Amino acid sequence: MLRTGVVLVLGGATASVAGCGLLDRDDPPPPPDPLTPLVDGALALAARYRAAIDADPALTDRLTPIAEAHRAHATELAAAIGMALPSPSPSAPAAGPTGDAATVLAELRADEERGRAEAATFCAQAPADRAALVGSIAAARATHVEVLR
């Protein structure tokens, strides 16, 4: 009988301590994947191209393939890290480059160069299973810089 009383007392004490959170085992959520900024960057670049096309429809043929490439990069990166992409929102236009065509292209070249540098940095740090994907994105962005000249 004494054992039963001790077990009940200790069991009750443990239950009350567990209830206050001291012994709860809620693991913190995992940190975001290191490639998440690349997904965000690809989506942002695609949105800037779309905004530039909206501002100057004469650039449509030149910029649409690049905008689509950035969206494809975001899709592939998201698939690699198990992330769901937001659907494009036509109601919320992104801020794009402004000015004449030469200024718009120069701003997009600068955006591409920053994106290329970011992708190259991630490529150097990426695990082998992701390095090829990130490296191909860095190469595509370098190509985009040249196409925009």
Coordinates of N, CA, C and O in Angstrom, one line a residue:
M1 N 0.8 -1.2 0.0 CA 0.0 0.0 0.0 C 0.9 1.3 0.0 O 0.6 2.2 -0.7
L2 N 2.0 1.2 0.8 CA 2.9 2.3 0.8 C 3.5 2.6 -0.6 O 3.6 3.7 -1.0
R3 N 3.8 1.5 -1.3 CA 4.4 1.6 -2.6 C 3.4 2.3 -3.6 O 3.7 3.1 -4.4
T4 N 2.2 1.9 -3.5 CA 1.1 2.4 -4.4 C 1.0 3.9 -4.1 O 0.9 4.7 -5.0
G5 N 1.0 4.3 -2.8 CA 0.9 5.7 -2.5 C 2.1 6.5 -3.1 O 1.9 7.6 -3.6
V6 N 3.3 6.0 -2.9 CA 4.5 6.6 -3.4 C 4.4 6.8 -5.0 O 4.7 7.8 -5.5
V7 N 4.0 5.7 -5.6 CA 3.9 5.7 -7.1 C 2.9 6.8 -7.5 O 3.1 7.5 -8.4
L8 N 1.7 6.8 -6.8 CA 0.7 7.8 -7.2 C 1.2 9.2 -6.9 O 1.0 10.1 -7.7
V9 N 1.9 9.4 -5.8 CA 2.4 10.8 -5.5 C 3.5 11.2 -6.6 O 3.4 12.3 -7.1
L10 N 4.4 10.3 -6.9 CA 5.4 10.6 -7.8 C 4.8 10.7 -9.2 O 5.2 11.6 -10.0
G11 N 3.9 9.9 -9.6 CA 3.2 10.0 -10.9 C 2.5 11.3 -11.0 O 2.5 12.0 -12.0
G12 N 1.8 11.7 -10.0 CA 1.1 13.0 -10.0 C 2.0 14.2 -10.1 O 1.8 15.1 -10.8
A13 N 3.2 14.1 -9.4 CA 4.2 15.2 -9.5 C 4.7 15.3 -10.9 O 4.9 16.4 -11.4
T14 N 5.0 14.1 -11.5 CA 5.6 14.1 -12.8 C 4.5 14.7 -13.8 O 4.9 15.5 -14.7
A15 N 3.3 14.3 -13.6 CA 2.3 14.8 -14.5 C 2.1 16.3 -14.4 O 1.9 17.0 -15.4
S16 N 2.2 16.8 -13.2 CA 2.0 18.3 -13.1 C 3.2 19.0 -13.6 O 3.1 20.1 -14.2
V17 N 4.4 18.4 -13.5 CA 5.6 19.1 -14.1 C 5.5 19.0 -15.6 O 5.8 20.0 -16.3
A18 N 5.1 17.9 -16.1 CA 5.0 17.7 -17.5 C 4.0 18.7 -18.1 O 4.1 19.2 -19.2
G19 N 2.9 18.9 -17.4 CA 1.9 19.8 -17.8 C 2.3 21.3 -17.9 O 1.8 22.1 -18.6
C20 N 3.3 21.6 -17.1 CA 3.8 23.0 -17.1 C 4.8 23.3 -18.2 O 5.3 24.4 -18.3
G21 N 5.2 22.3 -18.9 CA 6.1 22.5 -20.0 C 7.5 22.2 -19.8 O 8.3 22.2 -20.7
L22 N 7.9 21.8 -18.6 CA 9.3 21.5 -18.3 C 9.7 20.2 -19.0 O 10.9 20.1 -19.4
L23 N 8.8 19.2 -19.1 CA 9.2 18.0 -19.7 C 8.6 17.8 -21.1 O 8.7 16.7 -21.6
D24 N 7.9 18.7 -21.6 CA 7.3 18.6 -22.9 C 8.4 18.5 -23.9 O 9.4 19.2 -23.8
R25 N 8.2 17.8 -24.9 CA 9.2 17.6 -26.0 C 8.8 18.2 -27.3 O 8.9 17.5 -28.3
D26 N 8.3 19.4 -27.3 CA 8.0 20.0 -28.6 C 9.3 20.5 -29.2 O 9.9 21.5 -28.7
D27 N 9.7 19.8 -30.2 CA 10.9 20.3 -30.9 C 10.7 21.5 -31.7 O 9.6 21.7 -32.3
P28 N 11.7 22.4 -31.7 CA 11.5 23.6 -32.5 C 11.4 23.3 -34.0 O 11.9 22.3 -34.4
P29 N 10.7 24.1 -34.7 CA 10.6 23.9 -36.1 C 12.0 23.9 -36.8 O 12.9 24.6 -36.3
P30 N 12.2 23.1 -37.8 CA 13.5 23.1 -38.5 C 13.8 24.5 -39.1 O 12.9 25.2 -39.5
P31 N 15.1 24.9 -39.2 CA 15.4 26.2 -39.8 C 15.0 26.1 -41.3 O 15.0 25.0 -41.9
P32 N 14.8 27.2 -41.9 CA 14.5 27.2 -43.3 C 15.7 26.6 -44.1 O 16.9 26.8 -43.7
D33 N 15.4 26.0 -45.2 CA 16.4 25.5 -46.0 C 17.4 26.6 -46.5 O 16.9 27.7 -46.9
P34 N 18.7 26.3 -46.6 CA 19.6 27.4 -47.1 C 19.3 27.9 -48.5 O 19.8 28.9 -48.8
L35 N 18.6 27.1 -49.3 CA 18.3 27.5 -50.7 C 17.1 28.3 -50.8 O 16.8 28.8 -51.8
T36 N 16.4 28.5 -49.7 CA 15.1 29.3 -49.7 C 15.4 30.7 -50.3 O 14.6 31.2 -51.1
P37 N 16.5 31.4 -49.9 CA 16.7 32.7 -50.5 C 16.8 32.7 -52.0 O 16.5 33.6 -52.7
L38 N 17.4 31.6 -52.6 CA 17.5 31.5 -54.0 C 16.1 31.3 -54.7 O 15.9 31.9 -55.7
V39 N 15.2 30.6 -54.0 CA 13.8 30.5 -54.5 C 13.2 31.9 -54.5 O 12.6 32.4 -55.5
D40 N 13.3 32.6 -53.4 CA 12.8 34.0 -53.3 C 13.4 34.9 -54.3 O 12.7 35.7 -54.9
G41 N 14.7 34.8 -54.5 CA 15.4 35.6 -55.5 C 14.9 35.4 -56.9 O 14.7 36.3 -57.7
A42 N 14.7 34.1 -57.3 CA 14.2 33.8 -58.6 C 12.8 34.3 -58.8 O 12.5 34.8 -59.9
L43 N 12.0 34.2 -57.8 CA 10.6 34.7 -58.0 C 10.6 36.2 -58.1 O 9.9 36.8 -58.9
A44 N 11.5 36.9 -57.3 CA 11.6 38.3 -57.4 C 12.1 38.8 -58.8 O 11.6 39.8 -59.3
L45 N 13.1 38.1 -59.3 CA 13.6 38.4 -60.6 C 12.5 38.2 -61.7 O 12.3 39.1 -62.6
A46 N 11.8 37.1 -61.6 CA 10.7 36.9 -62.5 C 9.7 38.0 -62.5 O 9.2 38.5 -63.5
A47 N 9.3 38.5 -61.3 CA 8.4 39.5 -61.1 C 8.9 40.9 -61.6 O 8.2 41.6 -62.2
R48 N 10.2 41.1 -61.5 CA 10.8 42.4 -62.0 C 10.7 42.3 -63.6 O 10.4 43.4 -64.2
Y49 N 11.0 41.2 -64.1 CA 10.9 41.1 -65.6 C 9.4 41.3 -66.1 O 9.2 42.0 -67.0
R50 N 8.5 40.7 -65.4 CA 7.1 40.9 -65.7 C 6.7 42.4 -65.6 O 6.0 42.9 -66.4
A51 N 7.2 43.0 -64.6 CA 6.9 44.5 -64.4 C 7.5 45.3 -65.5 O 6.9 46.2 -66.0
A52 N 8.7 44.9 -65.9 CA 9.3 45.7 -67.0 C 8.6 45.5 -68.3 O 8.4 46.4 -69.1
I53 N 8.1 44.2 -68.5 CA 7.3 44.0 -69.7 C 6.0 44.8 -69.7 O 5.6 45.3 -70.7
D54 N 5.4 44.8 -68.5 CA 4.1 45.6 -68.4 C 4.4 47.1 -68.7 O 3.5 47.7 -69.3
A55 N 5.5 47.6 -68.2 CA 5.8 49.0 -68.4 C 6.2 49.3 -69.9 O 6.0 50.4 -70.3
D56 N 6.9 48.4 -70.6 CA 7.3 48.6 -71.9 C 7.0 47.3 -72.8 O 7.9 46.5 -72.9
P57 N 5.8 47.2 -73.3 CA 5.5 46.0 -74.1 C 6.4 45.7 -75.3 O 6.5 44.6 -75.7
A58 N 7.2 46.7 -75.7 CA 8.2 46.5 -76.8 C 9.3 45.5 -76.4 O 9.9 44.9 -77.2
L59 N 9.4 45.3 -75.1 CA 10.5 44.4 -74.6 C 10.0 43.0 -74.4 O 10.7 42.1 -73.9
T60 N 8.7 42.7 -74.7 CA 8.1 41.4 -74.4 C 8.9 40.3 -75.0 O 9.2 39.3 -74.3
D61 N 9.2 40.3 -76.3 CA 9.9 39.2 -76.9 C 11.2 39.0 -76.3 O 11.7 37.8 -76.2
R62 N 11.9 40.0 -75.9 CA 13.2 39.9 -75.3 C 13.2 39.4 -73.9 O 14.1 38.6 -73.5
L63 N 12.3 39.8 -73.1 CA 12.3 39.6 -71.7 C 11.5 38.4 -71.2 O 11.7 37.8 -70.2
T64 N 10.4 38.0 -72.0 CA 9.6 36.9 -71.5 C 10.3 35.6 -71.3 O 10.1 35.0 -70.3
P65 N 11.2 35.2 -72.2 CA 11.9 33.9 -72.0 C 12.8 34.0 -70.7 O 12.9 33.0 -70.0
I66 N 13.3 35.1 -70.4 CA 14.1 35.2 -69.2 C 13.2 35.2 -67.9 O 13.5 34.5 -66.9
A67 N 12.1 35.9 -68.0 CA 11.1 35.8 -66.8 C 10.7 34.4 -66.6 O 10.6 33.9 -65.5
E68 N 10.4 33.7 -67.7 CA 9.9 32.3 -67.6 C 11.1 31.4 -67.1 O 10.8 30.4 -66.3
A69 N 12.3 31.7 -67.4 CA 13.4 30.9 -66.9 C 13.6 31.1 -65.4 O 13.8 30.1 -64.7
H70 N 13.4 32.3 -64.9 CA 13.4 32.5 -63.5 C 12.3 31.8 -62.8 O 12.5 31.2 -61.7
R71 N 11.1 31.8 -63.3 CA 10.0 31.0 -62.7 C 10.3 29.5 -62.7 O 10.1 28.8 -61.7
A72 N 10.9 29.0 -63.8 CA 11.3 27.6 -63.8 C 12.4 27.3 -62.8 O 12.4 26.2 -62.1
H73 N 13.4 28.2 -62.6 CA 14.4 28.0 -61.6 C 13.7 27.9 -60.2 O 14.1 27.1 -59.4
A74 N 12.8 28.8 -59.9 CA 12.1 28.8 -58.6 C 11.4 27.5 -58.4 O 11.4 26.9 -57.4
T75 N 10.8 27.0 -59.5 CA 10.0 25.8 -59.4 C 10.9 24.6 -59.1 O 10.6 23.8 -58.2
E76 N 12.1 24.5 -59.8 CA 13.0 23.4 -59.6 C 13.7 23.5 -58.2 O 13.8 22.5 -57.5
L77 N 14.0 24.7 -57.8 CA 14.6 24.9 -56.4 C 13.6 24.5 -55.4 O 13.9 23.8 -54.4
A78 N 12.4 24.9 -55.5 CA 11.3 24.6 -54.5 C 11.1 23.1 -54.5 O 10.9 22.5 -53.4
A79 N 11.1 22.4 -55.6 CA 10.9 21.0 -55.6 C 12.1 20.3 -54.9 O 11.9 19.3 -54.2
A80 N 13.3 20.8 -55.1 CA 14.5 20.2 -54.5 C 14.5 20.3 -53.0 O 15.0 19.5 -52.2
I81 N 13.8 21.4 -52.4 CA 13.8 21.6 -51.0 C 12.5 21.2 -50.4 O 12.3 21.4 -49.2
G82 N 11.5 20.8 -51.2 CA 10.2 20.4 -50.7 C 9.4 21.6 -50.3 O 8.6 21.5 -49.3
M83 N 9.4 22.7 -51.0 CA 8.7 23.9 -50.7 C 7.6 24.1 -51.7 O 7.8 23.9 -52.9
A84 N 6.5 24.6 -51.3 CA 5.4 24.9 -52.3 C 5.6 26.3 -52.7 O 5.8 27.2 -51.9
L85 N 5.5 26.5 -54.0 CA 5.6 27.9 -54.5 C 4.3 28.6 -54.5 O 3.2 28.0 -54.7
P86 N 4.3 29.9 -54.2 CA 3.0 30.6 -54.3 C 2.7 30.8 -55.7 O 3.5 30.9 -56.6
S87 N 1.4 30.8 -56.0 CA 1.0 31.1 -57.4 C 1.2 32.5 -57.8 O 1.1 33.4 -56.9
P88 N 1.5 32.8 -59.0 CA 1.8 34.2 -59.4 C 0.5 35.0 -59.2 O -0.6 34.6 -59.4
S89 N 0.6 36.2 -58.6 CA -0.5 37.1 -58.3 C -0.6 38.2 -59.3 O 0.2 39.2 -59.2
P90 N -1.5 38.2 -60.2 CA -1.6 39.3 -61.2 C -2.1 40.6 -60.5 O -1.9 41.7 -61.1
S91 N -2.7 40.5 -59.4 CA -3.3 41.7 -58.8 C -2.3 42.5 -58.0 O -2.5 43.6 -57.6
A92 N -1.1 41.9 -57.7 CA -0.1 42.7 -57.0 C 1.2 42.8 -57.9 O 2.1 42.1 -57.8
P93 N 1.2 43.9 -58.7 CA 2.3 44.0 -59.6 C 3.6 44.4 -58.8 O 3.5 45.1 -57.8
A94 N 4.7 43.8 -59.2 CA 6.0 44.1 -58.6 C 6.6 45.4 -59.1 O 6.3 45.8 -60.2
A95 N 7.4 45.9 -58.3 CA 8.1 47.1 -58.7 C 9.2 46.7 -59.7 O 10.0 45.8 -59.4
G96 N 9.2 47.3 -60.9 CA 10.1 46.9 -61.9 C 11.0 48.1 -62.2 O 10.8 49.2 -61.7
P97 N 12.0 47.9 -63.0 CA 12.8 49.0 -63.5 C 12.0 50.0 -64.3 O 11.1 49.7 -64.9
T98 N 12.4 51.3 -64.2 CA 11.7 52.3 -64.9 C 12.7 53.1 -65.8 O 13.9 53.1 -65.6
G99 N 12.1 53.8 -66.7 CA 12.9 54.6 -67.6 C 12.8 54.1 -69.0 O 11.9 53.3 -69.4
D100 N 13.7 54.6 -69.9 CA 13.7 54.1 -71.2 C 14.2 52.7 -71.3 O 14.7 52.1 -70.3
A101 N 14.1 52.1 -72.5 CA 14.5 50.7 -72.6 C 16.0 50.4 -72.2 O 16.3 49.4 -71.5
A102 N 16.9 51.3 -72.5 CA 18.3 51.1 -72.2 C 18.5 51.1 -70.7 O 19.2 50.3 -70.1
T103 N 17.8 52.0 -70.0 CA 17.8 52.1 -68.5 C 17.3 50.8 -67.9 O 17.8 50.2 -67.0
V104 N 16.1 50.4 -68.4 CA 15.5 49.1 -67.9 C 16.4 48.0 -68.1 O 16.6 47.2 -67.1
L105 N 17.0 47.8 -69.2 CA 17.9 46.7 -69.5 C 19.1 46.8 -68.6 O 19.6 45.7 -68.1
A106 N 19.7 48.0 -68.4 CA 20.8 48.1 -67.5 C 20.5 47.7 -66.1 O 21.3 47.0 -65.4
E107 N 19.3 48.1 -65.6 CA 18.9 47.7 -64.2 C 18.7 46.2 -64.1 O 19.1 45.6 -63.1
L108 N 18.1 45.6 -65.1 CA 17.9 44.2 -65.1 C 19.2 43.4 -65.2 O 19.4 42.4 -64.6
R109 N 20.2 44.0 -66.0 CA 21.5 43.4 -66.0 C 22.2 43.4 -64.6 O 22.8 42.4 -64.2
A110 N 22.0 44.5 -63.9 CA 22.6 44.6 -62.6 C 21.9 43.6 -61.6 O 22.5 42.9 -60.8
D111 N 20.5 43.5 -61.8 CA 19.8 42.5 -61.0 C 20.3 41.1 -61.3 O 20.5 40.2 -60.4
E112 N 20.5 40.8 -62.5 CA 21.0 39.4 -62.9 C 22.4 39.2 -62.4 O 22.7 38.1 -62.0
E113 N 23.2 40.2 -62.4 CA 24.6 40.0 -62.0 C 24.6 39.7 -60.5 O 25.3 38.9 -60.0
R114 N 23.8 40.5 -59.7 CA 23.7 40.2 -58.3 C 23.1 38.8 -58.1 O 23.6 38.0 -57.2
G115 N 22.1 38.4 -58.8 CA 21.6 37.0 -58.7 C 22.6 36.0 -59.1 O 22.6 34.9 -58.4
R116 N 23.4 36.2 -60.1 CA 24.4 35.3 -60.5 C 25.4 35.1 -59.4 O 25.8 34.0 -59.1
A117 N 25.9 36.2 -58.8 CA 26.9 36.1 -57.7 C 26.3 35.4 -56.5 O 27.0 34.5 -55.9
E118 N 25.0 35.6 -56.2 CA 24.4 34.9 -55.1 C 24.3 33.4 -55.4 O 24.6 32.6 -54.5
A119 N 23.9 33.1 -56.6 CA 23.8 31.6 -57.0 C 25.2 31.0 -56.9 O 25.3 29.8 -56.5
A120 N 26.2 31.7 -57.4 CA 27.6 31.1 -57.4 C 28.0 30.9 -56.0 O 28.7 29.8 -55.7
T121 N 27.7 31.8 -55.1 CA 28.1 31.6 -53.7 C 27.4 30.4 -53.1 O 28.0 29.6 -52.4
F122 N 26.1 30.3 -53.4 CA 25.3 29.1 -52.9 C 25.9 27.8 -53.5 O 25.9 26.8 -52.8
C123 N 26.2 27.9 -54.7 CA 26.8 26.7 -55.4 C 28.0 26.2 -54.7 O 28.2 25.0 -54.5
A124 N 28.9 27.1 -54.4 CA 30.1 26.7 -53.7 C 29.9 26.1 -52.3 O 30.7 25.3 -51.9
Q125 N 28.8 26.4 -51.7 CA 28.5 25.9 -50.4 C 27.5 24.8 -50.4 O 27.2 24.1 -49.3
A126 N 26.8 24.5 -51.5 CA 25.8 23.5 -51.6 C 26.3 22.1 -51.5 O 27.4 21.8 -52.0
P127 N 25.5 21.2 -50.9 CA 25.8 19.8 -51.0 C 25.9 19.3 -52.4 O 25.2 19.9 -53.3
A128 N 26.6 18.2 -52.6 CA 26.7 17.7 -54.0 C 25.4 17.5 -54.8 O 25.3 17.8 -56.0
D129 N 24.4 17.0 -54.1 CA 23.2 16.7 -54.7 C 22.4 18.0 -55.2 O 21.5 17.9 -56.0
R130 N 22.8 19.2 -54.7 CA 22.2 20.4 -55.1 C 23.1 21.3 -55.9 O 22.7 22.3 -56.5
A131 N 24.4 21.0 -55.9 CA 25.4 21.9 -56.5 C 25.1 22.0 -58.0 O 25.3 23.1 -58.6
A132 N 24.8 20.9 -58.7 CA 24.6 21.0 -60.1 C 23.4 21.9 -60.5 O 23.5 22.7 -61.4
L133 N 22.3 21.8 -59.7 CA 21.1 22.6 -60.0 C 21.5 24.1 -59.7 O 21.2 24.9 -60.6
V134 N 22.1 24.4 -58.6 CA 22.4 25.8 -58.3 C 23.5 26.3 -59.3 O 23.4 27.5 -59.7
G135 N 24.4 25.5 -59.7 CA 25.4 25.9 -60.7 C 24.8 26.2 -62.0 O 25.2 27.2 -62.7
S136 N 23.8 25.4 -62.4 CA 23.2 25.7 -63.7 C 22.4 27.0 -63.7 O 22.3 27.7 -64.6
I137 N 21.8 27.3 -62.5 CA 21.1 28.6 -62.3 C 22.1 29.7 -62.4 O 21.8 30.7 -63.0
A138 N 23.2 29.6 -61.8 CA 24.3 30.6 -61.8 C 24.7 30.8 -63.3 O 24.8 32.0 -63.7
A139 N 24.9 29.8 -64.0 CA 25.3 29.9 -65.4 C 24.2 30.5 -66.3 O 24.5 31.4 -67.1
A140 N 22.9 30.2 -66.0 CA 21.8 30.8 -66.7 C 21.8 32.3 -66.5 O 21.5 33.1 -67.4
R141 N 22.0 32.7 -65.2 CA 21.9 34.1 -64.9 C 23.1 34.8 -65.6 O 22.9 36.0 -66.0
A142 N 24.2 34.2 -65.7 CA 25.4 34.8 -66.4 C 25.0 35.0 -67.9 O 25.3 36.0 -68.5
T143 N 24.3 34.0 -68.4 CA 23.8 34.1 -69.8 C 22.8 35.2 -70.0 O 22.8 36.0 -71.0
H144 N 21.9 35.4 -69.0 CA 20.9 36.5 -69.0 C 21.6 37.8 -69.1 O 21.2 38.7 -69.8
V145 N 22.7 38.0 -68.3 CA 23.4 39.2 -68.3 C 23.9 39.6 -69.8 O 23.7 40.7 -70.2
E146 N 24.4 38.6 -70.5 CA 24.9 38.8 -71.8 C 23.7 39.1 -72.8 O 23.8 39.9 -73.7
V147 N 22.6 38.4 -72.6 CA 21.4 38.6 -73.5 C 20.9 40.0 -73.3 O 20.4 40.6 -74.3
L148 N 21.0 40.6 -72.2 CA 20.5 41.9 -71.9 C 21.4 43.0 -72.4 O 21.1 44.2 -72.3
R149 N 22.6 42.7 -72.9 CA 23.5 43.8 -73.4 C 23.0 44.4 -74.7 O 22.4 43.9 -75.5

